[in-house]
Short mmCIF file of C-alpha atoms in Angstrom, two decimals:
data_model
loop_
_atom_site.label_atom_id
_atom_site.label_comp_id
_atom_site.label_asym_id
_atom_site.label_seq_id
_atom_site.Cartn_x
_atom_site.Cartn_y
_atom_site.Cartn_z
CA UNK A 1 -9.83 -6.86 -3.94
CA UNK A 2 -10.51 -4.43 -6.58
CA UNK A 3 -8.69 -0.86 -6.42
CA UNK A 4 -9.36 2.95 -6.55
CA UNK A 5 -6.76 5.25 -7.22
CA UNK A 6 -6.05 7.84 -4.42
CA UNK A 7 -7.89 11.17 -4.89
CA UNK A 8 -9.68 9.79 -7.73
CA UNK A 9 -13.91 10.20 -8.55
CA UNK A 10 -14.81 6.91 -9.58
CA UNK A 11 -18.12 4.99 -9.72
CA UNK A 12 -18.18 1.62 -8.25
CA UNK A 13 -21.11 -0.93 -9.14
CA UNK A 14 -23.48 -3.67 -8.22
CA UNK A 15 -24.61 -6.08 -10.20
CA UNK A 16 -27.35 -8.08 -8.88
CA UNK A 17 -28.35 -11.79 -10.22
CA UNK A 18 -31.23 -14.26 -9.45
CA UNK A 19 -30.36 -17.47 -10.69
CA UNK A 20 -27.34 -16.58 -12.71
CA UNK A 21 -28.99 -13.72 -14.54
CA UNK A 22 -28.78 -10.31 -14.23
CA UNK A 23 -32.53 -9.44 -12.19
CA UNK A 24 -33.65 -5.89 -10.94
CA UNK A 25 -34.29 -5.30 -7.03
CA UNK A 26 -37.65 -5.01 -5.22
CA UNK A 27 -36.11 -1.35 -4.66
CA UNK A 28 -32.89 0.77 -4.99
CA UNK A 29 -30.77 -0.50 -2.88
CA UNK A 30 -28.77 1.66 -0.27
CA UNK A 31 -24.95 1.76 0.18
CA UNK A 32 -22.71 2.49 3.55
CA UNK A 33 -19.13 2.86 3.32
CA UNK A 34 -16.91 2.04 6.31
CA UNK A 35 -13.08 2.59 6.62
CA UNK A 36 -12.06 -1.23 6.72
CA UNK A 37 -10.03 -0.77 9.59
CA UNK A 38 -12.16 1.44 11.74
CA UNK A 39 -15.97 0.46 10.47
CA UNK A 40 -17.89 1.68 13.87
CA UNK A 41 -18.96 4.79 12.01
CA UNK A 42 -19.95 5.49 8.16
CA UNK A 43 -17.96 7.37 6.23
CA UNK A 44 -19.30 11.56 6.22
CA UNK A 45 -22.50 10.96 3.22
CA UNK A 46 -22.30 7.55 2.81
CA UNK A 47 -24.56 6.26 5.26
CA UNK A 48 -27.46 4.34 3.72
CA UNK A 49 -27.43 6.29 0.46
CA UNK A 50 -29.39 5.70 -2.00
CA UNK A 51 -28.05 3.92 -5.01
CA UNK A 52 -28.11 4.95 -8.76
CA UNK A 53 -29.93 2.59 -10.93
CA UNK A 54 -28.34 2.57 -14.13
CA UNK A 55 -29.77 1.32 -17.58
CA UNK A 56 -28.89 -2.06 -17.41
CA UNK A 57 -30.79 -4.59 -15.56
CA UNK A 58 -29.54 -5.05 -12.47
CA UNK A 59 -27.23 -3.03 -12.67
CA UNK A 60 -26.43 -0.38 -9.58
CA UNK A 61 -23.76 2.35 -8.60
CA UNK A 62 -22.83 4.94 -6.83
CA UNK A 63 -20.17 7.25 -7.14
CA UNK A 64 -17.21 7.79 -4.54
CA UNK A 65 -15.66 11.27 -4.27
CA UNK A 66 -12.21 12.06 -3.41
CA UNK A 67 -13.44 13.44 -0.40
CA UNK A 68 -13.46 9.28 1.00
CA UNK A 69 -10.31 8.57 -1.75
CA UNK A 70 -8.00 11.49 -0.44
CA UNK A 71 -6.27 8.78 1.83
CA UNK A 72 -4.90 5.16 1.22
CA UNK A 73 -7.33 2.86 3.01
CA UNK A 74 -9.66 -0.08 2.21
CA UNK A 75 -13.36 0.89 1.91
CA UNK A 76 -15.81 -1.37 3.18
CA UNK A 77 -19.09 -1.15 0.64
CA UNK A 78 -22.22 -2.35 2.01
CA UNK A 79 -24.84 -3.03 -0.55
CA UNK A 80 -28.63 -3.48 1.47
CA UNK A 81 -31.61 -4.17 -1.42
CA UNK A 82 -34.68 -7.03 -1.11
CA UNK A 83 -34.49 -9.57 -3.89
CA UNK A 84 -37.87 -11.33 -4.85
CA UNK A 85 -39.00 -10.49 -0.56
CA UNK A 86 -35.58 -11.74 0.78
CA UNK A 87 -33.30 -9.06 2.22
CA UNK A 88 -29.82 -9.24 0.98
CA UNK A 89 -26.35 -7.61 1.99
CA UNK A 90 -23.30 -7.80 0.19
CA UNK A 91 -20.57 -6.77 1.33
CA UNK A 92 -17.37 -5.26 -1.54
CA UNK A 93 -14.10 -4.03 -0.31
CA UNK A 94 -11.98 -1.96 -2.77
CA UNK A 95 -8.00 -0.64 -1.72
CA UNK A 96 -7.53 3.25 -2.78
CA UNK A 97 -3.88 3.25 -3.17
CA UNK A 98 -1.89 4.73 -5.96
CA UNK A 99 -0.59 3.66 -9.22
CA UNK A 100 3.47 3.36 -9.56
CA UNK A 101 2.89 4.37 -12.91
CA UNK A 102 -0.26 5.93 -14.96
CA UNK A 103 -1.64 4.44 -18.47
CA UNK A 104 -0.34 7.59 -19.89
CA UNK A 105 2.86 7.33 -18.10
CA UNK A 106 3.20 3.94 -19.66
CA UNK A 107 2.41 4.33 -23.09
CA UNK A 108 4.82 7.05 -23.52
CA UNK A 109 7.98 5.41 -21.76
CA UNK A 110 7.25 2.46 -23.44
CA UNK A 111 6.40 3.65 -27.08
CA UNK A 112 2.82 1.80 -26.63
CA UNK A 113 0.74 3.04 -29.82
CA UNK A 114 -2.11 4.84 -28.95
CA UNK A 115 -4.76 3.62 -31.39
CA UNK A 116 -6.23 0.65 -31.65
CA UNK A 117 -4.74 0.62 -35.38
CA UNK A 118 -1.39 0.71 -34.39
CA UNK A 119 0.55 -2.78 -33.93
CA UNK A 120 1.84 -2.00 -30.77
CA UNK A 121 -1.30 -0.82 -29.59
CA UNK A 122 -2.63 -2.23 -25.65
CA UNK A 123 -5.89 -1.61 -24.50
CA UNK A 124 -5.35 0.55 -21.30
CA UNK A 125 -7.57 -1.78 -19.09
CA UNK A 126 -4.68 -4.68 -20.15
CA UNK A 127 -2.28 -2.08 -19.21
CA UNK A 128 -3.88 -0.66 -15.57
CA UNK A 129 -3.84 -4.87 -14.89
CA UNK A 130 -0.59 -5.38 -15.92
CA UNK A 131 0.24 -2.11 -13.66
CA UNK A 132 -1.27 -3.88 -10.93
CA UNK A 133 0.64 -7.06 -11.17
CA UNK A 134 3.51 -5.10 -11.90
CA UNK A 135 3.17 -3.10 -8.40
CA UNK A 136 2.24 -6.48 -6.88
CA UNK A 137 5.48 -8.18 -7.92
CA UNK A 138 7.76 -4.72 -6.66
CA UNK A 139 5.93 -4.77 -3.10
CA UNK A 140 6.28 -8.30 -2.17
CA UNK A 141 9.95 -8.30 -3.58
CA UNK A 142 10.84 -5.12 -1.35
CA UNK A 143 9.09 -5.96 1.35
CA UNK A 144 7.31 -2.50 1.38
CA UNK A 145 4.79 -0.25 -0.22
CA UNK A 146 5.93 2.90 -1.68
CA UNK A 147 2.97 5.24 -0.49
CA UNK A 148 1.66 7.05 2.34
CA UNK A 149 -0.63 5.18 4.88
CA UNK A 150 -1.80 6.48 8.36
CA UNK A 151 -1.10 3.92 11.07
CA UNK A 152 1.65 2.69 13.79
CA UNK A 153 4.77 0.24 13.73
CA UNK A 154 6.15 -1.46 16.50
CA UNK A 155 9.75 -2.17 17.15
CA UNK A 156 12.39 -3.33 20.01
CA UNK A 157 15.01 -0.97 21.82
CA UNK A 158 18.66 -1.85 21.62
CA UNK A 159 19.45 0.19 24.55
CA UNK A 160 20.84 3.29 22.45
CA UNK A 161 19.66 6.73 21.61
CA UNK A 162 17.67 5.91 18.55
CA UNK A 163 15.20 3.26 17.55
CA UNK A 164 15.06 1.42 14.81
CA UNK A 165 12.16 1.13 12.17
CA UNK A 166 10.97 -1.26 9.71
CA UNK A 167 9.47 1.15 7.51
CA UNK A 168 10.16 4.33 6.54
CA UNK A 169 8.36 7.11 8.86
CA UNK A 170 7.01 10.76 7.80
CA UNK A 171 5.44 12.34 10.71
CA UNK A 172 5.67 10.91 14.42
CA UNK A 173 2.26 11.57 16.33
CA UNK A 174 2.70 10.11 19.26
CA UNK A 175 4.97 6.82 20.71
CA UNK A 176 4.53 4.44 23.09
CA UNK A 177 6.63 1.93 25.57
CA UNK A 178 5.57 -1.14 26.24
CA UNK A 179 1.68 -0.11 25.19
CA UNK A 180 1.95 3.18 28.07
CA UNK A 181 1.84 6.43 26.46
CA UNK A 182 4.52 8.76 26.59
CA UNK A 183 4.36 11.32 23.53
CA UNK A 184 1.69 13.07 22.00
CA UNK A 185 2.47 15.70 19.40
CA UNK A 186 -1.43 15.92 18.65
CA UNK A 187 -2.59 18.03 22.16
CA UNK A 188 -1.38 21.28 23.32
CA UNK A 189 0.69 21.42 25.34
CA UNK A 190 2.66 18.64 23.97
CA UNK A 191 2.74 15.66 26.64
CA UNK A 192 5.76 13.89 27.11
CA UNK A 193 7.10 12.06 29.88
CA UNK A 194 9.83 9.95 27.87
CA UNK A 195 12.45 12.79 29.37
CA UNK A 196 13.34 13.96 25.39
CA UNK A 197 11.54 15.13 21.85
CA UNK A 198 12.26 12.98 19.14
CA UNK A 199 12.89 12.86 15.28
CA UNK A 200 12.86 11.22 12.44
CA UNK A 201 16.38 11.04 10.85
CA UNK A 202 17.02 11.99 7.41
CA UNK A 203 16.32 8.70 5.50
CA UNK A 204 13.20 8.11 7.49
CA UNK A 205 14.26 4.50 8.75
CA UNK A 206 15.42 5.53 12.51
CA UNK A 207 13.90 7.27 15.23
CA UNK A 208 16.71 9.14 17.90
CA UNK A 209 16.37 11.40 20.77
CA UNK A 210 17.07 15.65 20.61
CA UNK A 211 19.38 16.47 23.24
CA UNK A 212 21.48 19.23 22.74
CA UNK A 213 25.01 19.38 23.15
CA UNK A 214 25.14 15.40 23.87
CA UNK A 215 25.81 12.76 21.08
CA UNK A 216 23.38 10.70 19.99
CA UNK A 217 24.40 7.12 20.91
CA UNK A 218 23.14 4.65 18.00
CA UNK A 219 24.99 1.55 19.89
CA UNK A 220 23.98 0.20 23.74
CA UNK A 221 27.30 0.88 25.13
CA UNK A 222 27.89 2.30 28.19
CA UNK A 223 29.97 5.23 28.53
CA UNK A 224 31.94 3.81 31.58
CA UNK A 225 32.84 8.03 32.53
CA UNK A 226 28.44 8.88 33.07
CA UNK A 227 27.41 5.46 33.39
CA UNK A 228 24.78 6.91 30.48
CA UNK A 229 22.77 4.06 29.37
CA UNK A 230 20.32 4.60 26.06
CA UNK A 231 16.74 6.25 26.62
CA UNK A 232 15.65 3.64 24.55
CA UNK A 233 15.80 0.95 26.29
CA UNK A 234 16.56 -3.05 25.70
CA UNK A 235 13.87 -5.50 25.08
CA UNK A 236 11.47 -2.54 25.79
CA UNK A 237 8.63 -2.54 22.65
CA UNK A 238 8.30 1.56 21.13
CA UNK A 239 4.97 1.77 19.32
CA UNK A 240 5.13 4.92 17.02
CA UNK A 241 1.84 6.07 15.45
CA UNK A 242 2.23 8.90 12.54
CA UNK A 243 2.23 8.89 8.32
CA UNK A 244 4.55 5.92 7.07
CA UNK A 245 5.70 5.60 3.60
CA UNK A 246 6.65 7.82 1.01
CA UNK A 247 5.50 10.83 0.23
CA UNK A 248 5.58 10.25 -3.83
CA UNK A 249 6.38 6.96 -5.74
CA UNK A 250 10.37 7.75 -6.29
CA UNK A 251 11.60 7.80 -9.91
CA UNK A 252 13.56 4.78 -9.73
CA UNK A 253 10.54 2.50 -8.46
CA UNK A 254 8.21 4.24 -11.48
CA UNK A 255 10.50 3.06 -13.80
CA UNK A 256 10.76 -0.50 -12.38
CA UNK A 257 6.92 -0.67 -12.18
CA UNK A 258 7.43 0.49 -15.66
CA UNK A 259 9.39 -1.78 -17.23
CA UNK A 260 7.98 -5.18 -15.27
CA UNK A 261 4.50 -3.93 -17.11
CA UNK A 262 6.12 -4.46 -20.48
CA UNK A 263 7.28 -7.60 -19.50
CA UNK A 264 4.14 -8.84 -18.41
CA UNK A 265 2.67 -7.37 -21.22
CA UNK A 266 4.77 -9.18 -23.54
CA UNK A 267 4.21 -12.95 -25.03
CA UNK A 268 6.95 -14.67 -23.06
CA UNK A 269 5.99 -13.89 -19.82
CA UNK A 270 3.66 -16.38 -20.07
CA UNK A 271 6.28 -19.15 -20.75
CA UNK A 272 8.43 -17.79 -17.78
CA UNK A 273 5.17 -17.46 -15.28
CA UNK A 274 4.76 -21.01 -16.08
CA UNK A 275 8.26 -22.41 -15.30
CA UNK A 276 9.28 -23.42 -18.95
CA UNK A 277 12.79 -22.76 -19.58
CA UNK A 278 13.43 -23.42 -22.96
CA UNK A 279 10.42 -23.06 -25.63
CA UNK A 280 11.00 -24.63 -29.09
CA UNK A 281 7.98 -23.21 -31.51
CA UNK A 282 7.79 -23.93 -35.72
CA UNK A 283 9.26 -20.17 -35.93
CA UNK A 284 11.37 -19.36 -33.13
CA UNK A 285 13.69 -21.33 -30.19
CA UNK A 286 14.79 -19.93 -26.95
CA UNK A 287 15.86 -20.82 -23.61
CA UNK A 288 15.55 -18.96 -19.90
CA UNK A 289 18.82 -18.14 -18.02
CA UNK A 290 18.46 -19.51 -14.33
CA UNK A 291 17.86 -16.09 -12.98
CA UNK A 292 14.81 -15.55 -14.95
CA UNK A 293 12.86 -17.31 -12.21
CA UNK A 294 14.69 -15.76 -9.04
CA UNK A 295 13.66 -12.08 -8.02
CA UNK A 296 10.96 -10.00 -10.87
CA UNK A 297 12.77 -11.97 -13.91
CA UNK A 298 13.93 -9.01 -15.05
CA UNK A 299 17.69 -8.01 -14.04
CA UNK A 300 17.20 -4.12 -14.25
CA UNK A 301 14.32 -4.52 -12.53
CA UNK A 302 15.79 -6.53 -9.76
CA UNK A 303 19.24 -4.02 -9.68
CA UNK A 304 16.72 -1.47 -8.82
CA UNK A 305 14.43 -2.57 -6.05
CA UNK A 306 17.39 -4.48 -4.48
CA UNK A 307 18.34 -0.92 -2.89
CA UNK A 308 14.86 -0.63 -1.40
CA UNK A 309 14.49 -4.45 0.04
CA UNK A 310 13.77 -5.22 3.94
CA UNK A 311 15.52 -8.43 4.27
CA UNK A 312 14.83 -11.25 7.34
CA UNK A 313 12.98 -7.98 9.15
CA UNK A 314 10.42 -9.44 11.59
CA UNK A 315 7.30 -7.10 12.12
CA UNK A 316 5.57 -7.22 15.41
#
């Protein structure tokens, strides 16, 4: 899947073959752009527009405003055009999501030289891949993505006063029990028939009840003097539907995504990618410690995310 950063202008492009070469359409084709996850309806100006024809044969674009890139989604790109009397559709999907760390970011933690003179010097599509494997390798480590997404999680109740999340929450919209509805923040007046308001507690990763004056219970005991029992309750399933994530990449993860990019950007990640341990060459001899192979390969690296990991969490 290829990517476009969030709130980003960028032209995306079609490139039409007959027979393995490049060949022009009967006409310009037209382009509709779906959200991926909700593709009943076109995207506002992007239904059946016409394409740009560029100078190359074959060649086709059109350009995708911030306006559809403000949020992290996929985009579903449909490409419509008759080839030699046949109708075609092709079908592209591209993620906007945002970059733990910019090219120019980058070059100037790392010291990358910044002409094409310079010995050091990476060409900044290398670098924007390596970025990409580098954010890769962080998210599947973690277990998380360290952005903001639009969506819902779904989670048990222990029986206490506060639920517990799998990711990290923003902004609660509205919750659910066991699929029936029994919050929404998004109407006036608020409707609520779960008895309490809730929050989101300070690190984002819990979900408790506001009632004032009375502790909030984060265990399922009974307090044998009420006979209180948690509102949320055992074995019961809490949908919450809000913004999940972070707000901004946190410094810590930038400078992981950081550093993993010069490693993959350097000449012996290619020995460790391929499970050699010890590499004997005319010039130079080394050999792999055992933990190069376990977590990112890179022990800063793997001190950092460790903080940020969601271990043996099962997501409904």
């Amino acid at each position: 899947m290829q990517n476009i950063h969030t709130n980003s202008q960028q032209r995306i492009f079609l490139n039409i073959y007959l027979d393995e070469v490049l060949h022009q359409a009967d006409s310009i084709p037209t382009v509709t752009i779906y959200d991926a996850d909700d593709n009943a309806i076109a995207l506002d100006g992007y239904n059946d527009s016409a394409a740009t024809d560029e100078n190359e044969l074959g060649v086709y674009s059109i350009m995708v405003t911030a306006a559809v890139t403000n949020i992290n989604r996929v985009l579903e790109v449909h490409w419509n055009y008759s080839l030699d009397g046949v109708e075609v559709e092709e079908v592209d999907f591209y993620a906007v999501e945002p970059v733990y760390a910019s090219v120019a970011e980058i070059v100037d933690f790392l010291g990358i030289g910044s002409t094409p003179s310079d010995l050091n010097y990476y060409d900044p599509r290398a670098i924007e891949s390596a970025e990409k494997l580098a954010r890769t390798i962080i998210n599947g480590y973690t277990g998380q993505k360290f952005t903001t997404y639009y969506g819902s999680q779904e989670v048990y109740g222990k029986g206490s006063d506060a639920c517990y999340l799998v990711e990290k929450m923003l902004r609660i919209d509205k919750m659910y029990e066991n699929d029936l509805l029994l919050i929404d923040y998004t109407v006036d007046p608020v409707y609520n028939t779960f008895g309490f308001n809730i929050e989101i507690t300070p690190t984002g990763k819990a979900v408790r009840i506001i009632n004032a004056g009375w502790d909030v219970r984060y265990d399922n005991q009974v307090d044998p003097t009420v006979l209180y029992y948690g509102r949320f309750r055992d074995n019961s399933r809490y949908k919450f539907v809000g913004q999940i994530g972070y707000k901004y990449v946190p410094e810590d993860i930038k400078i992981a995504a950081m550093l993993l990019t010069n490693d993959i950007l350097s000449n012996d990640y290619n020995w460790r990618n391929k499970y050699l341990k010890k590499v004997d060459l005319s010039e130079i001899s080394f050999e792999m410690a055992g933990g190069a192979f376990n977590g990112t390969g890179n022990v800063a690296v793997d001190n950092i995310l460790d903080q940020y990991r969601n271990v043996n969490i099962v997501i409904i």
